Amino acid sequence: MTVRLYRATVLDTPRDPFLHGADALRVEEDAGLVVADGQILARGRYDQVRAEHPQAPVEDLRGGLLLPGLVDTHVHYPQVRAIGSLGMPLLQWLEECALPEEARLADHSYAAEVAVEFLSGLVRAGTTTALVFGSHFSAAVDVLLEQAERSGLRITAGQVLSDRRLRPELHTDPETAVQEGRQLLSRWHGRGRLRYAITPRFSVSASDALLQACKALLGEADGLLLTSHLNENPEEIDAVAELFPGARDYLDTYDRHGLLGTRAVLAHDVHPTDRELARMAELGTAVAHCPTSNAALGSGLFPLRRHVEHGVPVALGCDVGAGSGFGLLKEGLQAAFVQQLRPDGYRLHPAHLLFLATAAGARALGLADRVGVLDAGFDLDAVWVRPESGSVLHTGLRHARDGIDALAKTFVLGAPADVAAVWVGGDRVR
Ligand code: GUN
Ligand code: ZN
């Protein structure tokens, strides 16, 4: 067993700052992580750790910040090339920007190129784990997961399912959905760092029969995830109410098919009812909060406090292509901005932002015992933020008052260009 030491200023959130306040942030200026076989065996002050392992090679990461790998709980693979369309609400944006691009993934070589661009976008931003909306085309999902395996990232993804209201080439039917889903998940779920997620696009584009097919797929293997969209935009919510007159609300369109539980992640939830929040808390279903997407599509100001006070787990998603890029640091910053605009909002501390971008994501994806913090017993999934000399963030970090100030500056100024190295399970992936 080869032991390696990582020497760095390490920041992480082993506790939930929404419960424990800013003290939940742990800052260790000169920490040593003892790593073997991709796992952190011990952590302590560097000089102590060094004394215990005098022969071990050292990865010297001083001069930047070592954070847990970022966890993205909502991002669309086929939308990389659709990033950047501003000024449209959700349904118009889908029709004019997202869906025409998604239809192009019917072409295998096009899909293969996009898969590489997508995974490169994630890792360059310091994202080590992601829950990914795949493609409507099963071959395009295959190529994504092939490339994901090569990339070394922890990817959970599935075929996106719809049987109405999009465009005919993106539609399936319940039987085909089950058949293709079975093949995909038997090939990929649980293979290395990959898992499969059953992915009805949203209730606007999924009939009851298709949602029932999703339930059948969920029973095909242990540990499958389910992901979809919820309460993003008032027009969308009205459409769902019309399409499902018998449902109590939008959440119920999924719930009454038995699709929800601790393994479900629903994106957005900008306009929830109290009943929906109480039910999600009861089910342990998480919400992927996508701040730049909500701002870009004008979806609304996410009611974070209502989620937290109901006990609904919340984490961050970049929601490319409605979101403005892969950077979860930017999502954290935008979350902080938005909360200040709400009468019931929070003044988010850097501890909240780091938690939302790391440990909260790990919890939402059922990986909280493996990733999200840099502690003994966890896998070494980490990102080294080390800005180029002369950049504004470099100046900011050099003059930071303390670790908290350095973290705040990282969220305000940090971008993919500042990500100097990324590890997943101890493997350097960037
Ligand atoms: N709702 C259904 N599909 C989508 C999508 O691709 N992006 C967003 N933001 N919302 C959706
Ligand atoms: Zn989305």
Tab-separated table of C-alpha atoms and ligand atoms in Angstrom:
chain	number	residue	atom	x	y	z
A	1	MET	CA	0.000	0.000	0.000
A	2	THR	CA	1.571	3.296	-1.103
A	3	VAL	CA	0.944	6.152	1.264
A	4	ARG	CA	1.033	9.729	0.060
A	5	LEU	CA	0.728	12.962	2.018
A	6	TYR	CA	-1.176	16.014	0.814
A	7	ARG	CA	-0.115	19.272	2.431
A	8	ALA	CA	-2.530	22.171	2.045
A	9	THR	CA	-4.828	24.727	3.555
A	10	VAL	CA	-7.963	22.597	3.753
A	11	LEU	CA	-11.508	23.901	4.114
A	12	ASP	CA	-14.584	21.730	4.444
A	13	THR	CA	-17.953	21.509	6.189
A	14	PRO	CA	-18.196	18.315	8.221
A	15	ARG	CA	-21.357	19.712	9.854
A	16	ASP	CA	-24.408	21.417	8.375
A	17	PRO	CA	-24.092	25.230	8.747
A	18	PHE	CA	-27.869	25.603	8.450
A	19	LEU	CA	-28.046	23.714	11.766
A	20	HIS	CA	-24.748	24.645	13.380
A	21	GLY	CA	-24.031	28.123	12.014
A	22	ALA	CA	-20.769	29.396	10.600
A	23	ASP	CA	-18.799	27.242	13.079
A	24	ALA	CA	-19.632	24.314	10.845
A	25	LEU	CA	-16.812	25.476	8.587
A	26	ARG	CA	-13.486	23.806	9.344
A	27	VAL	CA	-10.387	25.687	8.263
A	28	GLU	CA	-6.991	24.081	8.759
A	29	GLU	CA	-4.151	26.273	7.573
A	30	ASP	CA	-1.423	23.655	7.309
A	31	ALA	CA	-3.184	20.316	7.177
A	32	GLY	CA	-1.813	16.933	6.223
A	33	LEU	CA	-3.964	14.272	4.608
A	34	VAL	CA	-2.648	10.713	4.628
A	35	VAL	CA	-3.952	8.972	1.514
A	36	ALA	CA	-3.691	5.368	0.353
A	37	ASP	CA	-5.681	3.519	-2.292
A	38	GLY	CA	-7.668	6.663	-2.985
A	39	GLN	CA	-8.881	6.983	0.595
A	40	ILE	CA	-7.997	9.406	3.328
A	41	LEU	CA	-6.576	7.288	6.150
A	42	ALA	CA	-5.870	10.121	8.565
A	43	ARG	CA	-5.783	13.872	8.757
A	44	GLY	CA	-4.069	16.234	11.142
A	45	ARG	CA	-1.582	19.052	11.426
A	46	TYR	CA	0.994	18.598	8.701
A	47	ASP	CA	4.014	18.442	11.033
A	48	GLN	CA	2.361	15.719	13.137
A	49	VAL	CA	1.265	13.699	10.132
A	50	ARG	CA	4.730	14.056	8.623
A	51	ALA	CA	6.381	12.761	11.782
A	52	GLU	CA	4.228	9.640	11.546
A	53	HIS	CA	5.022	9.118	7.844
A	54	PRO	CA	8.578	10.395	7.376
A	55	GLN	CA	9.149	8.443	4.128
A	56	ALA	CA	5.889	9.160	2.332
A	57	PRO	CA	6.025	11.310	-0.804
A	58	VAL	CA	4.407	14.714	-0.310
A	59	GLU	CA	2.077	16.572	-2.643
A	60	ASP	CA	2.759	20.150	-1.625
A	61	LEU	CA	-0.390	22.187	-2.290
A	62	ARG	CA	0.436	25.251	-0.236
A	63	GLY	CA	-0.422	28.596	-1.742
A	64	GLY	CA	-3.997	27.753	-2.634
A	65	LEU	CA	-7.040	26.163	-1.034
A	66	LEU	CA	-7.881	22.475	-1.027
A	67	LEU	CA	-11.649	21.936	-0.997
A	68	PRO	CA	-13.754	18.801	-1.247
A	69	GLY	CA	-14.575	18.027	-4.888
A	70	LEU	CA	-17.631	19.998	-5.965
A	71	VAL	CA	-20.885	18.094	-6.330
A	72	ASP	CA	-23.328	19.149	-9.045
A	73	THR	CA	-26.832	17.787	-8.488
A	74	HIS	CA	-28.373	19.013	-11.745
A	75	VAL	CA	-26.797	19.465	-15.158
A	76	HIS	CA	-27.861	18.570	-18.725
A	77	TYR	CA	-25.297	16.828	-20.932
A	78	PRO	CA	-26.894	17.679	-24.329
A	79	GLN	CA	-27.071	21.393	-23.545
A	80	VAL	CA	-23.376	22.361	-23.495
A	81	ARG	CA	-23.711	24.141	-26.824
A	82	ALA	CA	-26.993	25.786	-25.768
A	83	ILE	CA	-25.395	27.803	-22.946
A	84	GLY	CA	-25.802	31.547	-23.295
A	85	SER	CA	-29.320	32.235	-24.541
A	86	LEU	CA	-30.707	34.988	-22.398
A	87	GLY	CA	-34.046	36.712	-22.094
A	88	MET	CA	-36.513	33.830	-22.423
A	89	PRO	CA	-38.719	32.104	-19.873
A	90	LEU	CA	-38.540	28.337	-19.454
A	91	LEU	CA	-41.020	27.024	-22.032
A	92	GLN	CA	-39.878	29.373	-24.782
A	93	TRP	CA	-36.229	28.606	-24.011
A	94	LEU	CA	-36.895	24.873	-24.213
A	95	GLU	CA	-38.696	25.206	-27.522
A	96	GLU	CA	-36.263	27.587	-29.195
A	97	CYS	CA	-32.892	26.738	-27.668
A	98	ALA	CA	-32.644	23.519	-25.700
A	99	LEU	CA	-34.779	21.035	-27.627
A	100	PRO	CA	-33.421	21.763	-31.138
A	101	GLU	CA	-29.926	21.182	-29.759
A	102	GLU	CA	-30.977	18.013	-27.906
A	103	ALA	CA	-32.427	16.634	-31.141
A	104	ARG	CA	-28.950	16.827	-32.730
A	105	LEU	CA	-27.712	14.087	-30.384
A	106	ALA	CA	-29.518	11.560	-32.582
A	107	ASP	CA	-26.269	11.693	-34.561
A	108	HIS	CA	-23.786	9.463	-32.777
A	109	SER	CA	-20.638	11.340	-33.669
A	110	TYR	CA	-22.256	14.635	-32.656
A	111	ALA	CA	-23.216	13.083	-29.305
A	112	ALA	CA	-19.689	11.761	-28.809
A	113	GLU	CA	-18.201	15.219	-29.307
A	114	VAL	CA	-20.700	16.803	-26.947
A	115	ALA	CA	-20.022	14.137	-24.303
A	116	VAL	CA	-16.330	15.031	-24.308
A	117	GLU	CA	-17.088	18.755	-24.139
A	118	PHE	CA	-19.530	18.168	-21.306
A	119	LEU	CA	-17.193	16.111	-19.116
A	120	SER	CA	-14.356	18.519	-19.777
A	121	GLY	CA	-16.632	21.363	-18.637
A	122	LEU	CA	-17.348	19.571	-15.382
A	123	VAL	CA	-13.808	18.644	-14.434
A	124	ARG	CA	-12.373	22.035	-15.395
A	125	ALA	CA	-14.824	23.629	-12.992
A	126	GLY	CA	-13.672	21.346	-10.164
A	127	THR	CA	-16.801	19.203	-10.190
A	128	THR	CA	-15.979	15.643	-9.190
A	129	THR	CA	-19.488	14.226	-8.807
A	130	ALA	CA	-22.580	15.008	-10.853
A	131	LEU	CA	-26.153	13.908	-11.328
A	132	VAL	CA	-26.611	14.345	-15.047
A	133	PHE	CA	-29.658	14.604	-17.261
A	134	GLY	CA	-28.698	12.383	-20.171
A	135	SER	CA	-30.121	12.429	-23.663
A	136	HIS	CA	-33.459	11.223	-25.031
A	137	PHE	CA	-31.438	8.896	-27.296
A	138	SER	CA	-30.152	5.747	-25.652
A	139	ALA	CA	-27.043	5.587	-27.882
A	140	ALA	CA	-26.138	9.109	-26.768
A	141	VAL	CA	-26.474	8.028	-23.130
A	142	ASP	CA	-24.156	5.105	-23.843
A	143	VAL	CA	-21.531	7.383	-25.293
A	144	LEU	CA	-21.807	9.754	-22.333
A	145	LEU	CA	-21.278	6.921	-19.862
A	146	GLU	CA	-18.385	5.477	-21.889
A	147	GLN	CA	-16.657	8.845	-21.803
A	148	ALA	CA	-17.589	9.353	-18.152
A	149	GLU	CA	-15.870	6.096	-17.268
A	150	ARG	CA	-12.739	7.315	-19.018
A	151	SER	CA	-12.885	10.686	-17.302
A	152	GLY	CA	-12.707	9.177	-13.809
A	153	LEU	CA	-15.538	11.405	-12.564
A	154	ARG	CA	-18.386	10.119	-10.403
A	155	ILE	CA	-21.306	10.376	-12.754
A	156	THR	CA	-24.896	9.334	-12.235
A	157	ALA	CA	-26.936	9.682	-15.423
A	158	GLY	CA	-29.815	8.192	-17.305
A	159	GLN	CA	-31.859	8.380	-20.470
A	160	VAL	CA	-34.275	11.325	-20.448
A	161	LEU	CA	-37.848	10.150	-20.946
A	162	SER	CA	-40.765	12.025	-22.509
A	163	ASP	CA	-43.780	10.902	-24.494
A	164	ARG	CA	-45.546	14.174	-25.296
A	165	ARG	CA	-45.322	17.940	-25.820
A	166	LEU	CA	-41.659	18.172	-26.904
A	167	ARG	CA	-41.042	17.210	-30.536
A	168	PRO	CA	-41.682	13.788	-32.029
A	169	GLU	CA	-38.044	12.749	-32.358
A	170	LEU	CA	-37.552	13.242	-28.600
A	171	HIS	CA	-40.546	11.111	-27.653
A	172	THR	CA	-40.555	7.477	-26.601
A	173	ASP	CA	-43.327	5.197	-25.364
A	174	PRO	CA	-43.551	3.317	-22.067
A	175	GLU	CA	-42.526	-0.076	-23.490
A	176	THR	CA	-39.495	1.268	-25.328
A	177	ALA	CA	-38.525	3.320	-22.277
A	178	VAL	CA	-38.483	0.185	-20.110
A	179	GLN	CA	-36.635	-1.860	-22.716
A	180	GLU	CA	-33.911	0.721	-23.384
A	181	GLY	CA	-33.651	1.694	-19.711
A	182	ARG	CA	-33.128	-1.943	-18.689
A	183	GLN	CA	-30.296	-2.336	-21.161
A	184	LEU	CA	-28.627	0.889	-20.148
A	185	LEU	CA	-28.829	0.352	-16.432
A	186	SER	CA	-27.689	-3.254	-16.600
A	187	ARG	CA	-24.633	-2.069	-18.532
A	188	TRP	CA	-23.734	0.962	-16.423
A	189	HIS	CA	-25.305	1.080	-12.966
A	190	GLY	CA	-22.694	0.336	-10.307
A	191	ARG	CA	-19.829	0.054	-12.807
A	192	GLY	CA	-16.839	1.795	-11.204
A	193	ARG	CA	-17.877	5.307	-10.303
A	194	LEU	CA	-20.984	5.309	-12.480
A	195	ARG	CA	-24.614	4.918	-11.482
A	196	TYR	CA	-27.898	5.136	-13.335
A	197	ALA	CA	-30.767	7.569	-12.755
A	198	ILE	CA	-34.320	7.138	-14.002
A	199	THR	CA	-35.041	10.505	-15.621
A	200	PRO	CA	-38.568	11.528	-16.648
A	201	ARG	CA	-37.944	15.011	-18.063
A	202	PHE	CA	-40.861	16.746	-16.293
A	203	SER	CA	-44.555	16.065	-15.866
A	204	VAL	CA	-45.423	18.381	-18.761
A	205	SER	CA	-43.788	15.863	-21.115
A	206	ALA	CA	-44.585	12.594	-19.302
A	207	SER	CA	-47.920	10.778	-19.309
A	208	ASP	CA	-49.074	8.692	-16.374
A	209	ALA	CA	-48.211	5.582	-18.373
A	210	LEU	CA	-44.630	6.801	-18.843
A	211	LEU	CA	-44.291	7.686	-15.149
A	212	GLN	CA	-45.507	4.169	-14.361
A	213	ALA	CA	-42.793	2.817	-16.657
A	214	CYS	CA	-40.296	4.859	-14.605
A	215	LYS	CA	-41.560	3.110	-11.482
A	216	ALA	CA	-41.006	-0.258	-13.142
A	217	LEU	CA	-37.438	0.760	-14.037
A	218	LEU	CA	-36.730	1.867	-10.463
A	219	GLY	CA	-37.373	-1.713	-9.359
A	220	GLU	CA	-34.736	-3.089	-11.748
A	221	ALA	CA	-31.736	-2.590	-9.439
A	222	ASP	CA	-30.759	-1.392	-5.972
A	223	GLY	CA	-29.448	2.100	-5.554
A	224	LEU	CA	-30.933	3.640	-8.703
A	225	LEU	CA	-31.630	7.361	-8.473
A	226	LEU	CA	-34.593	9.262	-9.837
A	227	THR	CA	-34.357	12.796	-11.080
A	228	SER	CA	-36.721	15.276	-12.703
A	229	HIS	CA	-37.899	18.904	-12.571
A	230	LEU	CA	-40.401	20.536	-10.220
A	231	ASN	CA	-42.134	23.910	-9.797
A	232	GLU	CA	-39.706	25.905	-11.900
A	233	ASN	CA	-41.991	28.402	-13.598
A	234	PRO	CA	-45.653	29.497	-13.192
A	235	GLU	CA	-46.655	28.638	-16.789
A	236	GLU	CA	-45.127	25.191	-16.422
A	237	ILE	CA	-46.934	24.639	-13.116
A	238	ASP	CA	-50.252	25.642	-14.726
A	239	ALA	CA	-49.642	23.211	-17.588
A	240	VAL	CA	-49.022	20.379	-15.114
A	241	ALA	CA	-52.214	21.215	-13.211
A	242	GLU	CA	-54.177	21.016	-16.480
A	243	LEU	CA	-52.566	17.775	-17.573
A	244	PHE	CA	-53.044	16.063	-14.186
A	245	PRO	CA	-56.441	17.223	-12.874
A	246	GLY	CA	-56.483	14.395	-10.332
A	247	ALA	CA	-53.115	15.225	-8.762
A	248	ARG	CA	-52.903	17.227	-5.535
A	249	ASP	CA	-50.069	19.345	-6.940
A	250	TYR	CA	-46.967	19.078	-9.135
A	251	LEU	CA	-45.059	16.952	-6.611
A	252	ASP	CA	-47.951	14.514	-6.445
A	253	THR	CA	-47.675	13.757	-10.181
A	254	TYR	CA	-44.439	11.905	-9.304
A	255	ASP	CA	-45.345	10.835	-5.795
A	256	ARG	CA	-48.535	8.992	-6.678
A	257	HIS	CA	-46.494	6.730	-8.961
A	258	GLY	CA	-44.145	5.904	-6.086
A	259	LEU	CA	-41.184	7.635	-7.728
A	260	LEU	CA	-39.982	9.656	-4.737
A	261	GLY	CA	-37.893	8.877	-1.673
A	262	THR	CA	-34.375	9.454	-0.394
A	263	ARG	CA	-32.933	8.598	-3.814
A	264	ALA	CA	-34.885	11.275	-5.691
A	265	VAL	CA	-33.553	14.703	-6.647
A	266	LEU	CA	-35.917	17.309	-8.105
A	267	ALA	CA	-34.534	20.407	-9.770
A	268	HIS	CA	-35.619	23.989	-9.059
A	269	ASP	CA	-38.715	24.051	-6.822
A	270	VAL	CA	-38.836	27.829	-7.011
A	271	HIS	CA	-42.606	27.928	-6.379
A	272	PRO	CA	-43.512	25.155	-3.917
A	273	THR	CA	-46.585	24.881	-1.734
A	274	ASP	CA	-46.191	24.127	1.965
A	275	ARG	CA	-47.799	20.745	1.394
A	276	GLU	CA	-45.176	19.857	-1.188
A	277	LEU	CA	-42.338	20.930	1.107
A	278	ALA	CA	-43.740	18.928	4.014
A	279	ARG	CA	-44.140	15.872	1.792
A	280	MET	CA	-40.622	16.153	0.366
A	281	ALA	CA	-39.236	16.398	3.890
A	282	GLU	CA	-41.226	13.299	4.872
A	283	LEU	CA	-39.928	11.408	1.830
A	284	GLY	CA	-36.331	12.638	2.192
A	285	THR	CA	-36.434	13.876	-1.407
A	286	ALA	CA	-33.797	16.503	-2.199
A	287	VAL	CA	-34.008	19.683	-4.225
A	288	ALA	CA	-31.314	20.790	-6.671
A	289	HIS	CA	-31.169	24.577	-6.422
A	290	CYS	CA	-29.882	26.128	-9.651
A	291	PRO	CA	-29.330	29.830	-8.986
A	292	THR	CA	-27.934	31.108	-12.299
A	293	SER	CA	-30.544	29.180	-14.272
A	294	ASN	CA	-33.329	30.634	-12.132
A	295	ALA	CA	-31.936	34.096	-12.799
A	296	ALA	CA	-31.300	33.551	-16.526
A	297	LEU	CA	-34.811	32.224	-17.206
A	298	GLY	CA	-36.395	34.665	-14.753
A	299	SER	CA	-37.891	31.686	-12.926
A	300	GLY	CA	-37.935	33.434	-9.555
A	301	LEU	CA	-36.129	33.791	-6.224
A	302	PHE	CA	-35.618	30.370	-4.665
A	303	PRO	CA	-37.264	30.075	-1.218
A	304	LEU	CA	-34.288	28.506	0.536
A	305	ARG	CA	-35.457	29.269	4.066
A	306	ARG	CA	-38.779	27.532	3.505
A	307	HIS	CA	-36.939	24.425	2.308
A	308	VAL	CA	-34.528	24.458	5.233
A	309	GLU	CA	-37.259	25.073	7.797
A	310	HIS	CA	-39.351	22.225	6.413
A	311	GLY	CA	-36.296	19.972	6.512
A	312	VAL	CA	-35.962	19.456	2.746
A	313	PRO	CA	-32.360	18.671	1.735
A	314	VAL	CA	-31.049	21.277	-0.731
A	315	ALA	CA	-27.856	21.253	-2.795
A	316	LEU	CA	-26.561	23.117	-5.848
A	317	GLY	CA	-26.815	22.432	-9.549
A	318	CYS	CA	-25.416	24.471	-12.425
A	319	ASP	CA	-28.260	23.488	-14.788
A	320	VAL	CA	-26.241	23.907	-17.944
A	321	GLY	CA	-27.522	24.980	-20.491
A	322	ALA	CA	-30.064	27.328	-18.838
A	323	GLY	CA	-27.420	27.998	-16.181
A	324	SER	CA	-24.463	30.150	-17.113
A	325	GLY	CA	-21.664	27.578	-17.028
A	326	PHE	CA	-20.294	24.649	-15.043
A	327	GLY	CA	-18.842	26.599	-12.133
A	328	LEU	CA	-20.412	25.768	-8.793
A	329	LEU	CA	-18.491	28.609	-7.151
A	330	LYS	CA	-20.539	30.983	-9.284
A	331	GLU	CA	-23.728	29.108	-8.339
A	332	GLY	CA	-22.852	29.595	-4.678
A	333	LEU	CA	-22.290	33.311	-5.225
A	334	GLN	CA	-25.562	33.695	-7.108
A	335	ALA	CA	-27.374	31.812	-4.321
A	336	ALA	CA	-25.979	34.312	-1.824
A	337	PHE	CA	-27.088	37.254	-3.984
A	338	VAL	CA	-30.601	35.882	-4.421
A	339	GLN	CA	-31.173	35.100	-0.766
A	340	GLN	CA	-30.502	38.745	0.050
A	341	LEU	CA	-33.261	39.780	-2.338
A	342	ARG	CA	-35.925	37.744	-0.568
A	343	PRO	CA	-37.744	39.232	2.412
A	344	ASP	CA	-37.319	35.889	4.210
A	345	GLY	CA	-33.858	35.227	2.776
A	346	TYR	CA	-30.639	34.323	4.491
A	347	ARG	CA	-27.408	36.226	4.617
A	348	LEU	CA	-25.373	33.268	3.505
A	349	HIS	CA	-21.889	32.810	4.962
A	350	PRO	CA	-19.072	31.186	2.975
A	351	ALA	CA	-19.696	28.108	5.141
A	352	HIS	CA	-23.211	27.781	3.699
A	353	LEU	CA	-21.898	28.149	0.165
A	354	LEU	CA	-19.199	25.531	0.587
A	355	PHE	CA	-21.664	23.162	2.236
A	356	LEU	CA	-24.210	23.613	-0.565
A	357	ALA	CA	-21.533	22.958	-3.193
A	358	THR	CA	-20.007	19.885	-1.524
A	359	ALA	CA	-21.390	17.960	1.483
A	360	ALA	CA	-25.022	18.867	0.758
A	361	GLY	CA	-24.619	17.534	-2.779
A	362	ALA	CA	-23.062	14.331	-1.499
A	363	ARG	CA	-26.002	13.919	0.881
A	364	ALA	CA	-28.557	14.566	-1.878
A	365	LEU	CA	-26.928	11.921	-4.070
A	366	GLY	CA	-26.623	9.287	-1.335
A	367	LEU	CA	-22.820	9.572	-1.198
A	368	ALA	CA	-22.396	11.341	2.138
A	369	ASP	CA	-20.369	8.501	3.610
A	370	ARG	CA	-17.776	8.656	0.809
A	371	VAL	CA	-17.331	12.207	-0.463
A	372	GLY	CA	-18.113	15.838	0.382
A	373	VAL	CA	-15.656	16.274	3.259
A	374	LEU	CA	-11.936	15.714	3.568
A	375	ASP	CA	-11.810	13.430	6.556
A	376	ALA	CA	-10.405	10.035	7.484
A	377	GLY	CA	-12.572	7.322	5.955
A	378	PHE	CA	-13.611	9.420	2.947
A	379	ASP	CA	-12.374	9.063	-0.612
A	380	LEU	CA	-9.940	11.718	-1.740
A	381	ASP	CA	-12.251	13.744	-3.986
A	382	ALA	CA	-10.747	17.203	-3.928
A	383	VAL	CA	-10.187	20.385	-5.867
A	384	TRP	CA	-7.153	22.599	-5.538
A	385	VAL	CA	-8.027	26.239	-6.124
A	386	ARG	CA	-4.748	27.896	-7.018
A	387	PRO	CA	-5.203	31.060	-9.082
A	388	GLU	CA	-2.593	32.195	-11.503
A	389	SER	CA	-0.156	34.731	-10.136
A	390	GLY	CA	-1.323	38.243	-10.949
A	391	SER	CA	-5.032	37.366	-11.114
A	392	VAL	CA	-7.409	39.259	-8.853
A	393	LEU	CA	-8.202	36.101	-6.903
A	394	HIS	CA	-4.485	35.467	-6.392
A	395	THR	CA	-4.142	38.949	-4.915
A	396	GLY	CA	-7.262	38.391	-2.829
A	397	LEU	CA	-6.004	35.134	-1.367
A	398	ARG	CA	-2.591	36.596	-0.561
A	399	HIS	CA	-4.221	39.395	1.393
A	400	ALA	CA	-7.071	37.425	2.947
A	401	ARG	CA	-7.536	38.037	6.674
A	402	ASP	CA	-8.152	34.360	7.416
A	403	GLY	CA	-9.512	31.160	5.893
A	404	ILE	CA	-13.112	32.360	5.953
A	405	ASP	CA	-12.164	35.521	4.086
A	406	ALA	CA	-10.171	33.429	1.588
A	407	LEU	CA	-13.205	31.218	1.022
A	408	ALA	CA	-15.497	34.210	0.516
A	409	LYS	CA	-13.064	35.617	-2.055
A	410	THR	CA	-12.960	32.234	-3.762
A	411	PHE	CA	-16.737	32.209	-4.179
A	412	VAL	CA	-16.818	35.814	-5.351
A	413	LEU	CA	-13.875	35.684	-7.754
A	414	GLY	CA	-13.256	32.007	-8.442
A	415	ALA	CA	-13.778	30.485	-11.873
A	416	PRO	CA	-12.764	27.292	-13.702
A	417	ALA	CA	-9.454	28.948	-14.661
A	418	ASP	CA	-8.519	28.929	-10.966
A	419	VAL	CA	-8.892	25.167	-10.639
A	420	ALA	CA	-5.329	23.892	-10.708
A	421	ALA	CA	-5.884	20.220	-9.920
A	422	VAL	CA	-8.719	17.777	-9.306
A	423	TRP	CA	-8.716	14.311	-7.710
A	424	VAL	CA	-11.414	11.650	-7.633
A	425	GLY	CA	-10.834	8.613	-5.412
A	426	GLY	CA	-7.200	9.698	-5.188
A	427	ASP	CA	-6.766	9.721	-8.984
A	428	ARG	CA	-5.656	12.974	-10.512
A	429	VAL	CA	-8.335	13.669	-13.136
A	430	ARG	CA	-7.203	17.178	-14.044
B	1	GUN	N1	-37.701	21.524	-17.489
B	1	GUN	C1	-37.782	20.522	-18.393
B	1	GUN	N2	-36.669	20.434	-19.123
B	1	GUN	C2	-35.857	21.397	-18.669
B	1	GUN	C3	-34.539	21.809	-19.023
B	1	GUN	O1	-33.901	21.274	-19.907
B	1	GUN	N3	-34.028	22.869	-18.325
B	1	GUN	C4	-34.700	23.481	-17.326
B	1	GUN	N4	-34.131	24.492	-16.677
B	1	GUN	N5	-35.932	23.106	-16.977
B	1	GUN	C5	-36.505	22.082	-17.642
B	2	ZN	ZN	-32.810	21.090	-15.695
